[in-house]
Every structure is written in structure tokens, then in C-alpha cells.
Amino acid sequence: MANKTAGPEIERLIKLLARLPGLGPRSARKAALTLIKRRGDLLEPLTEALAEARDKISVCPECGNLDSLSPCSICQDPSRPRTMIVVVEEVGDLWALERAGVIKGLYHVLGGHLSPLDGIGPENLNIGKLLERASAPDVREVVLALNATVEGQSTMHYVQDLLKPSGVTVSEIQKGVPIGGELDYLDEGTLAAAIKSRRQI
Amino acid sequence: MANKTAGPEIERLIKLLARLPGLGPRSARKAALTLIKRRGDLLEPLTEALAEARDKISVCPECGNLDSLSPCSICQDPSRPRTMIVVVEEVGDLWALERAGVIKGLYHVLGGHLSPLDGIGPENLNIGKLLERASAPDVREVVLALNATVEGQSTMHYVQDLLKPSGVTVSEIQKGVPIGGELDYLDEGTLAAAIKSRRQI
């Protein structure tokens, strides 16, 4: 990793790039070189884009999305029905659902999942605001779109219990064989879930 | 790829990050999220590091290295003998050799390799300056440390021919089995090279 010949500026840039997910020490060096070589069409625009993100992006006080508007453009969108709130763990999950274009409603980002071993309890998640939003008169259904992992599922059960008193309909997303998935390559848990929730055709 | 909900600032940041080598559309989204979430310890320092790279780093007029000094810190280093010039294709190769700490001498970065199909001829590489440097009275040896690829090797032969009139010793780095390499996993070309250049023990 030491790279004394590259000068302290490049060394620092490489170290910071290596902290991005998806980039290791080796690819961070490649990325730094590419940036420096492509000054006009990459380094300069990226510097500006980062400065703009730093100055403009904030957490939506309603749903926890990241946006330059506050409340975020989803919460402000008058065409979205206020009757459904889709609960996700992270902003990346919200983006994934938006790319799929399947949600006609609002979101709520918990900011992670319960993980006692990592010291993450209910007080570290954005749950209080969810309960407040779920009890608004317009809201009819809360969809728990949490990861199908142990942590995601235990978080789901926890949130489900808290939502019961509000009287709102609570649902979870379906588990099963992913589209394009071959049974031979799937784990037993997925197969068991797909069999268990089989439907008549 | 379309991500209308994330706001134009984040969309632009994701697009630019996706142009870095090693990051695809998916990992660029993850990287953008990580940057925005970790404002103080990642987004802000990276913005500054990029601005500093933009403002301070330039191409060394002697050897083609990238550095904040000009000529670069290697060319300026009085402890390095001026008798040997190691020719590489890219700055990344120079860094790799410096990490290995095996070169007691100077470098020369060609800026690529000959590739007629991509329209890259001798006039696109930093060859003229190499010939000028190689004919300096101090220089005794030019080591061609080019990639062991078809393009690297044809570039090597081309540069070798041009260096002949200068009377300087021209050498190439050895080809063979990489350290830790298992014969069973190596291609025939490497094995042939390793056999051909075998040495008595």
C-alpha cells in the first residue's frame, strides 16, 4: 500500500478512494490514475458533483430518504397516494424499488436493521417516526419490505408488533424463487419458502 | 440506471462514479450512498483530495510520471543513479515497480503501447523524449519493462530498434513462472517462456 513516489496528494486520494465500497487498494490506485489522467471529463466534474452533494443533499425528515429537497421529492409528489407506506432498511433499497417502478405510495427508511451483537437496538432505528406516520388517518397499509435475512426478518417481526395497536394493515413482501433463478442453484431456505407459499394456478 | 427519485445531484454523482475503473452502475450507487452517509470522514476529505489533485498534480516533463513536483520527485531524487532508465507503459506500472522497490534508477513512461487497430502509433507515445534522454552521457542502460502482452512486446521491439543507434545497453525484463505460480494453472506461453529461459542451478 505504501506509495511514497506518488506524492502525498495522490497517496491521500488513493486511501480515500479505497474506502469506497467496491474499491480495494489496487482498484483505488487505478481509479486515482484514471481521475488524474482524465482531468476535464472526470476529475473536475466529480469534484464538483461531490461538493454539490455535500452542500445540497440531506436526510428527508419524513421518510429518511436522501434528496436535495426537504421533504424529499417522493414525499412531496402529489401524484403518490398517501395510503401506503413501504418500509425499507436502507436508502439503497428504496432506490431499488423505485427502479422496479412497483410502488404507488410513500416510503419509510429505517436506517438499518436490529442487530444486538453490533449494539443496534430499536432506539438506533427510525421507528418512532414510522409509528407516528402509520397512525395518520390516510394510511391504510404498511408494507414491510425488509431484507430476507435473519436480521431483516427479526426487525420485521419487531416492527410488526409495534404497528398492531394502530389498526393499520401490515403486509410483508413475498419470498420465493427469484425470476430467472434455477432451483439447482438456490439455497434450501429459498426453496422451502417458495414451496410453502405456493399458489394454485 | 435511471434513478429519478434520487435527485439530479445524486444521479450525476452516481454516473461519474460509474466511470471509474472497478465500479459498475450498481457499485457506483453503493459508493454514492456511502459518500453521502459518511459526510465528515469520507465525502468532505475526498472532495478536498480531488480538488488538490486537480490543482497540484501534473505530468513530469522528464519522465511522464504524475506528481506534485515538476520534475517529479523520482527525477529530482539525488540518491538515484542517472545511469539506468526503466521504460514502462503506464504510470501504474511505475508505481508497481516502486512498491517492489527493485529499481535503482530513473523511469520513462511511454503513456501506452502501440496499437494500430486503436489508431495508436509511435507519434502518440512519449518516445522522442526517451531517445533524447537515452543519449545523455550518464545513461548506460535502458530497461524495457513493458507488459508481456502482444502490444507490449511489439512496442518493445519498436523502441529497441530506435535505441540501437544510441549505443546504450538495452535490456528487457525476464519472463517466466510468477512467484507462487502453479504450473498447472499457467498458460502455455508462460510455460514456454519459462522453459526457454531456464538457467543452470
Coordinates of C-alpha atoms in Angstrom, one line a residue:
Chain A
M1 CA 0.0 0.0 0.0
A2 CA 2.8 2.4 0.7
N3 CA 3.4 4.5 -2.3
K4 CA 6.0 7.1 -1.4
T5 CA 6.8 8.0 -5.0
A6 CA 3.3 9.1 -6.0
G7 CA 3.4 12.2 -3.8
P8 CA 1.2 12.9 -0.7
E9 CA -1.7 14.2 -2.7
I10 CA -2.1 11.1 -4.7
E11 CA -1.5 8.8 -1.7
R12 CA -4.3 10.6 0.2
L13 CA -6.6 10.3 -2.8
I14 CA -5.9 6.6 -3.2
K15 CA -6.5 6.0 0.5
L16 CA -9.9 7.7 0.5
L17 CA -11.0 6.0 -2.7
A18 CA -10.1 2.7 -1.2
R19 CA -12.7 3.3 1.5
L20 CA -15.5 3.3 -1.1
P21 CA -17.4 0.0 -1.2
G22 CA -16.3 -2.0 -4.3
L23 CA -12.9 -0.5 -4.5
G24 CA -9.8 -2.2 -2.9
P25 CA -6.3 -0.8 -2.6
R26 CA -5.5 -2.0 -6.1
S27 CA -8.6 -0.7 -7.9
A28 CA -8.3 2.6 -5.9
R29 CA -4.9 3.2 -7.4
K30 CA -6.3 2.6 -10.9
A31 CA -9.2 4.9 -10.1
A32 CA -6.9 7.6 -8.9
L33 CA -4.7 7.3 -12.0
T34 CA -7.8 7.5 -14.3
L35 CA -9.1 10.5 -12.4
I36 CA -5.8 12.4 -12.8
K37 CA -5.4 11.5 -16.4
R38 CA -9.0 12.4 -17.3
R39 CA -9.0 15.8 -15.6
G40 CA -11.5 17.6 -17.8
D41 CA -14.1 15.0 -18.3
L42 CA -13.9 13.1 -14.9
L43 CA -11.8 14.7 -12.2
E44 CA -13.3 18.2 -12.4
P45 CA -16.9 17.1 -12.8
L46 CA -16.6 14.6 -10.0
T47 CA -15.0 17.2 -7.7
E48 CA -18.0 19.5 -8.4
A49 CA -20.6 16.7 -8.0
L50 CA -19.1 15.8 -4.6
A51 CA -19.1 19.4 -3.5
E52 CA -22.7 19.7 -4.6
A53 CA -23.7 16.5 -2.8
R54 CA -22.0 17.8 0.3
D55 CA -23.8 21.2 0.1
K56 CA -27.3 20.1 -1.0
I57 CA -28.2 16.6 0.0
S58 CA -29.9 16.0 3.3
V59 CA -32.0 13.3 5.0
C60 CA -35.7 13.7 4.5
P61 CA -37.3 14.5 7.9
E62 CA -40.4 12.5 6.9
C63 CA -39.2 9.2 5.4
G64 CA -35.4 9.1 5.8
N65 CA -34.7 9.3 2.0
L66 CA -31.7 11.3 0.8
D67 CA -32.5 14.2 -1.5
S68 CA -31.8 17.9 -2.3
L69 CA -35.4 18.7 -1.5
S70 CA -36.7 18.6 2.1
P71 CA -39.1 16.8 2.5
C72 CA -37.8 14.7 -0.4
S73 CA -39.3 14.6 -3.9
I74 CA -41.2 11.4 -3.2
C75 CA -42.8 12.7 0.0
Q76 CA -43.7 15.9 -1.9
D77 CA -45.1 14.2 -5.0
P78 CA -48.8 14.9 -5.1
S79 CA -49.4 12.0 -7.6
R80 CA -48.4 9.4 -5.0
P81 CA -51.2 8.1 -2.8
R82 CA -50.7 8.7 0.9
T83 CA -52.4 5.4 1.8
M84 CA -49.4 3.1 1.6
I85 CA -46.0 3.3 3.4
V86 CA -43.3 0.9 2.3
V87 CA -40.7 0.3 5.0
V88 CA -37.2 -0.5 3.9
E89 CA -33.9 -0.9 5.7
E90 CA -31.7 1.4 3.7
V91 CA -32.0 4.2 1.1
G92 CA -30.4 1.8 -1.5
D93 CA -33.4 -0.5 -1.0
L94 CA -35.8 2.5 -1.7
W95 CA -33.8 3.2 -4.9
A96 CA -34.0 -0.4 -6.0
L97 CA -37.8 -0.4 -5.6
E98 CA -38.1 2.8 -7.4
R99 CA -36.1 1.4 -10.3
A100 CA -38.5 -1.5 -10.4
G101 CA -41.3 1.1 -10.5
V102 CA -43.7 -1.0 -8.5
I103 CA -44.5 1.2 -5.6
K104 CA -47.5 3.6 -5.7
G105 CA -47.1 5.1 -2.3
L106 CA -44.6 6.5 0.2
Y107 CA -41.6 5.0 1.8
H108 CA -40.0 4.9 5.2
V109 CA -36.3 4.2 5.7
L110 CA -35.4 2.5 9.0
G111 CA -31.7 3.2 8.6
G112 CA -30.6 -0.5 9.1
H113 CA -31.9 -3.5 11.0
L114 CA -31.9 -4.7 14.6
S115 CA -28.5 -6.3 15.4
P116 CA -27.9 -6.8 19.1
L117 CA -24.4 -8.2 18.5
D118 CA -23.5 -4.9 16.8
G119 CA -25.2 -2.9 19.5
I120 CA -28.0 -1.8 17.2
G121 CA -31.3 -1.7 19.1
P122 CA -34.7 -0.1 18.3
E123 CA -33.5 3.3 19.5
N124 CA -30.9 3.3 16.7
L125 CA -33.6 2.9 14.0
N126 CA -36.1 5.4 12.7
I127 CA -39.0 3.5 14.2
G128 CA -40.8 6.2 16.3
K129 CA -41.4 8.4 13.2
L130 CA -42.8 5.3 11.4
L131 CA -45.4 4.7 14.2
E132 CA -46.4 8.3 14.1
R133 CA -46.8 8.3 10.3
A134 CA -48.6 4.9 10.3
S135 CA -51.3 6.3 12.6
A136 CA -52.1 9.2 10.2
P137 CA -55.8 8.9 9.1
D138 CA -54.9 8.5 5.4
V139 CA -52.7 5.5 5.9
R140 CA -54.3 2.1 5.2
E141 CA -51.3 -0.3 4.7
V142 CA -47.7 -0.6 5.8
V143 CA -45.7 -2.9 3.6
L144 CA -42.6 -4.3 5.4
A145 CA -40.0 -4.7 2.5
L146 CA -37.1 -5.7 4.7
N147 CA -34.3 -8.0 3.6
A148 CA -34.9 -11.7 3.7
T149 CA -32.0 -12.1 6.1
V150 CA -32.1 -13.2 9.8
E151 CA -31.7 -9.5 10.9
G152 CA -34.2 -8.2 8.4
Q153 CA -36.8 -10.7 9.5
S154 CA -36.4 -10.2 13.2
T155 CA -36.6 -6.5 12.6
M156 CA -39.8 -7.1 10.6
H157 CA -41.4 -9.0 13.5
Y158 CA -40.4 -6.3 15.9
V159 CA -41.9 -3.5 13.8
Q160 CA -45.0 -5.6 13.1
D161 CA -45.7 -6.0 16.8
L162 CA -45.4 -2.2 17.3
L163 CA -47.7 -1.4 14.4
K164 CA -50.5 -3.7 15.7
P165 CA -52.2 -1.1 18.0
S166 CA -52.5 1.4 15.1
G167 CA -55.0 -0.9 13.4
V168 CA -53.3 -0.4 10.0
T169 CA -53.0 -3.4 7.6
V170 CA -49.4 -4.7 7.8
S171 CA -48.0 -6.9 5.0
E172 CA -44.6 -8.3 4.0
I173 CA -43.1 -8.9 0.6
Q174 CA -43.3 -12.4 -0.8
K175 CA -40.4 -14.8 -0.6
G176 CA -39.7 -17.3 -3.4
V177 CA -37.6 -18.3 -6.3
P178 CA -36.1 -15.1 -8.0
I179 CA -37.1 -14.5 -11.6
G180 CA -34.5 -16.4 -13.8
G181 CA -33.4 -18.5 -10.8
E182 CA -32.6 -22.1 -11.3
L183 CA -33.7 -24.4 -8.4
D184 CA -30.5 -26.3 -8.6
Y185 CA -28.5 -23.2 -7.6
L186 CA -30.9 -21.9 -4.8
D187 CA -30.4 -22.5 -1.1
E188 CA -32.8 -24.7 0.9
G189 CA -34.3 -21.7 2.7
T190 CA -35.5 -20.1 -0.6
L191 CA -36.8 -23.4 -1.9
A192 CA -38.7 -24.1 1.4
A193 CA -40.2 -20.6 1.3
A194 CA -41.2 -21.0 -2.4
I195 CA -42.9 -24.3 -1.7
K196 CA -44.6 -23.1 1.5
S197 CA -46.1 -20.1 -0.2
R198 CA -47.1 -21.9 -3.4
R199 CA -50.3 -20.8 -5.1
Q200 CA -52.8 -22.6 -7.2
I201 CA -52.7 -21.9 -11.0
Chain B
M1 CA -29.7 3.0 -14.3
A2 CA -32.4 5.7 -14.3
N3 CA -32.9 7.0 -10.8
K4 CA -35.2 9.8 -10.9
T5 CA -36.1 9.7 -7.3
A6 CA -32.6 10.3 -6.0
G7 CA -32.5 13.9 -7.2
P8 CA -30.3 15.2 -10.0
E9 CA -27.2 15.8 -7.8
I10 CA -27.1 12.2 -6.7
E11 CA -27.8 10.9 -10.2
R12 CA -24.9 12.9 -11.5
L13 CA -22.6 11.7 -8.8
I14 CA -23.5 8.1 -9.5
K15 CA -22.9 8.5 -13.2
L16 CA -19.5 10.0 -12.7
L17 CA -18.5 7.3 -10.1
A18 CA -19.6 4.6 -12.5
R19 CA -17.0 5.8 -14.9
L20 CA -14.2 4.9 -12.5
P21 CA -12.5 1.6 -13.3
G22 CA -13.7 -1.1 -11.0
L23 CA -17.1 0.5 -10.3
G24 CA -20.2 -0.5 -12.3
P25 CA -23.6 1.1 -12.1
R26 CA -24.5 -0.9 -9.0
S27 CA -21.4 -0.4 -7.0
A28 CA -21.4 3.3 -8.0
R29 CA -24.8 3.7 -6.4
K30 CA -23.5 2.0 -3.3
A31 CA -20.4 4.3 -3.3
A32 CA -22.6 7.4 -3.7
L33 CA -24.7 6.3 -0.8
T34 CA -21.7 5.6 1.4
L35 CA -20.2 9.0 0.5
I36 CA -23.4 10.9 1.4
K37 CA -23.8 9.0 4.6
R38 CA -20.3 9.4 5.7
R39 CA -20.1 13.1 5.1
G40 CA -17.4 14.1 7.6
D41 CA -15.0 11.3 7.3
L42 CA -15.3 10.5 3.6
L43 CA -17.3 12.9 1.4
E44 CA -15.6 16.0 2.6
P45 CA -12.0 14.7 2.7
L46 CA -12.5 13.1 -0.8
T47 CA -13.8 16.3 -2.2
E48 CA -10.7 18.1 -0.9
A49 CA -8.3 15.4 -2.1
L50 CA -9.8 15.6 -5.6
A51 CA -9.6 19.4 -5.7
E52 CA -6.0 19.2 -4.5
A53 CA -5.1 16.6 -7.2
R54 CA -6.8 18.8 -9.8
D55 CA -4.8 21.8 -8.6
K56 CA -1.4 20.3 -7.9
I57 CA -0.7 17.1 -9.9
S58 CA 1.0 17.4 -13.2
V59 CA 2.9 15.2 -15.7
C60 CA 6.6 15.2 -15.2
P61 CA 8.2 16.8 -18.3
E62 CA 11.2 14.5 -18.0
C63 CA 9.8 11.0 -17.4
G64 CA 6.0 11.2 -17.7
N65 CA 5.3 10.3 -14.1
L66 CA 2.5 12.1 -12.2
D67 CA 3.5 14.2 -9.2
S68 CA 3.0 17.5 -7.4
L69 CA 6.7 18.3 -8.1
S70 CA 7.9 19.1 -11.6
P71 CA 10.2 17.4 -12.5
C72 CA 8.8 14.6 -10.3
S73 CA 10.3 13.5 -7.0
I74 CA 11.9 10.5 -8.6
C75 CA 13.7 12.6 -11.3
Q76 CA 14.7 15.1 -8.6
D77 CA 16.0 12.4 -6.2
P78 CA 19.8 12.9 -5.9
S79 CA 20.3 9.4 -4.4
R80 CA 19.1 7.7 -7.6
P81 CA 21.8 6.9 -10.2
R82 CA 21.3 8.5 -13.6
T83 CA 22.8 5.5 -15.4
M84 CA 19.6 3.4 -15.8
I85 CA 16.3 4.3 -17.3
V86 CA 13.4 1.9 -16.9
V87 CA 10.8 2.2 -19.6
V88 CA 7.2 1.4 -18.7
E89 CA 3.8 1.7 -20.5
E90 CA 1.8 3.5 -17.8
V91 CA 2.3 5.4 -14.5
G92 CA 0.6 2.5 -12.7
D93 CA 3.5 0.2 -13.8
L94 CA 6.0 2.7 -12.4
W95 CA 4.1 2.6 -9.1
A96 CA 4.1 -1.2 -9.1
L97 CA 7.9 -1.3 -9.6
E98 CA 8.4 1.3 -6.9
R99 CA 6.3 -0.7 -4.5
A100 CA 8.5 -3.7 -5.3
G101 CA 11.5 -1.4 -4.5
V102 CA 13.7 -3.0 -7.1
I103 CA 14.7 -0.1 -9.3
K104 CA 17.8 2.0 -8.6
G105 CA 17.5 4.4 -11.4
L106 CA 15.0 6.6 -13.3
Y107 CA 11.9 5.8 -15.3
H108 CA 10.3 6.7 -18.5
V109 CA 6.6 6.4 -19.0
L110 CA 5.5 5.8 -22.7
G111 CA 1.9 6.5 -22.0
G112 CA 0.6 3.3 -23.5
H113 CA 1.6 0.8 -26.2
L114 CA 1.5 0.7 -30.0
S115 CA -1.9 -0.4 -31.1
P116 CA -2.6 0.2 -34.9
L117 CA -6.2 -1.1 -34.5
D118 CA -6.9 1.6 -31.9
G119 CA -5.1 4.2 -34.0
I120 CA -2.2 4.5 -31.5
G121 CA 1.1 4.9 -33.4
P122 CA 4.6 5.9 -32.3
E123 CA 3.6 9.6 -32.5
N124 CA 1.0 9.1 -29.7
L125 CA 3.7 7.7 -27.3
N126 CA 6.3 9.6 -25.4
I127 CA 9.2 8.1 -27.5
G128 CA 11.1 11.1 -28.8
K129 CA 11.9 12.3 -25.2
L130 CA 13.1 8.8 -24.4
L131 CA 15.6 8.8 -27.3
E132 CA 16.8 12.2 -26.2
R133 CA 17.2 11.0 -22.6
A134 CA 18.9 7.7 -23.6
S135 CA 21.6 9.6 -25.5
A136 CA 22.6 11.6 -22.4
P137 CA 26.3 10.8 -21.4
D138 CA 25.4 9.4 -18.0
V139 CA 22.9 6.8 -19.3
R140 CA 24.4 3.2 -19.7
E141 CA 21.3 1.0 -19.8
V142 CA 17.7 1.3 -20.8
V143 CA 15.5 -1.5 -19.3
L144 CA 12.3 -2.1 -21.3
A145 CA 9.8 -3.1 -18.6
L146 CA 6.8 -3.4 -20.9
N147 CA 3.8 -5.7 -20.5
A148 CA 4.2 -9.3 -21.7
T149 CA 1.3 -8.8 -24.0
V150 CA 1.3 -8.8 -27.8
E151 CA 1.1 -5.0 -27.8
G152 CA 3.7 -4.5 -25.1
Q153 CA 6.1 -6.8 -26.9
S154 CA 5.7 -5.2 -30.3
T155 CA 6.2 -1.8 -28.7
M156 CA 9.3 -3.2 -27.1
H157 CA 10.8 -4.3 -30.4
Y158 CA 9.9 -1.0 -32.0
V159 CA 11.6 1.0 -29.2
Q160 CA 14.6 -1.4 -29.1
D161 CA 15.3 -0.7 -32.8
L162 CA 15.1 3.1 -32.3
L163 CA 17.5 2.9 -29.3
K164 CA 20.2 0.9 -31.3
P165 CA 22.0 3.9 -32.8
S166 CA 22.5 5.5 -29.3
G167 CA 24.9 2.7 -28.4
V168 CA 23.2 2.3 -25.0
T169 CA 22.7 -1.2 -23.5
V170 CA 19.1 -2.2 -23.9
S171 CA 17.6 -5.0 -21.8
E172 CA 14.1 -6.5 -21.2
I173 CA 12.6 -7.9 -18.0
Q174 CA 12.6 -11.7 -17.7
K175 CA 9.5 -13.8 -18.5
G176 CA 8.7 -16.9 -16.5
V177 CA 6.6 -18.5 -13.9
P178 CA 5.4 -15.9 -11.4
I179 CA 6.4 -16.4 -7.7
G180 CA 3.7 -18.6 -6.1
G181 CA 2.5 -19.7 -9.5
E182 CA 1.4 -23.3 -10.1
L183 CA 2.4 -24.8 -13.5
D184 CA -1.0 -26.4 -13.8
Y185 CA -2.7 -23.1 -13.8
L186 CA -0.3 -21.2 -16.1
D187 CA -0.9 -20.7 -19.8
E188 CA 1.3 -22.4 -22.4
G189 CA 3.0 -19.1 -23.4
T190 CA 4.3 -18.5 -19.9
L191 CA 5.5 -22.1 -19.6
A192 CA 7.2 -22.0 -22.9
A193 CA 9.0 -18.7 -21.9
A194 CA 10.0 -20.2 -18.5
I195 CA 11.5 -23.3 -20.2
K196 CA 13.2 -21.4 -22.9
S197 CA 14.9 -19.0 -20.5
R198 CA 15.8 -21.8 -18.0
R199 CA 19.1 -21.4 -16.1
Q200 CA 21.5 -23.8 -14.6
I201 CA 21.5 -24.2 -10.9

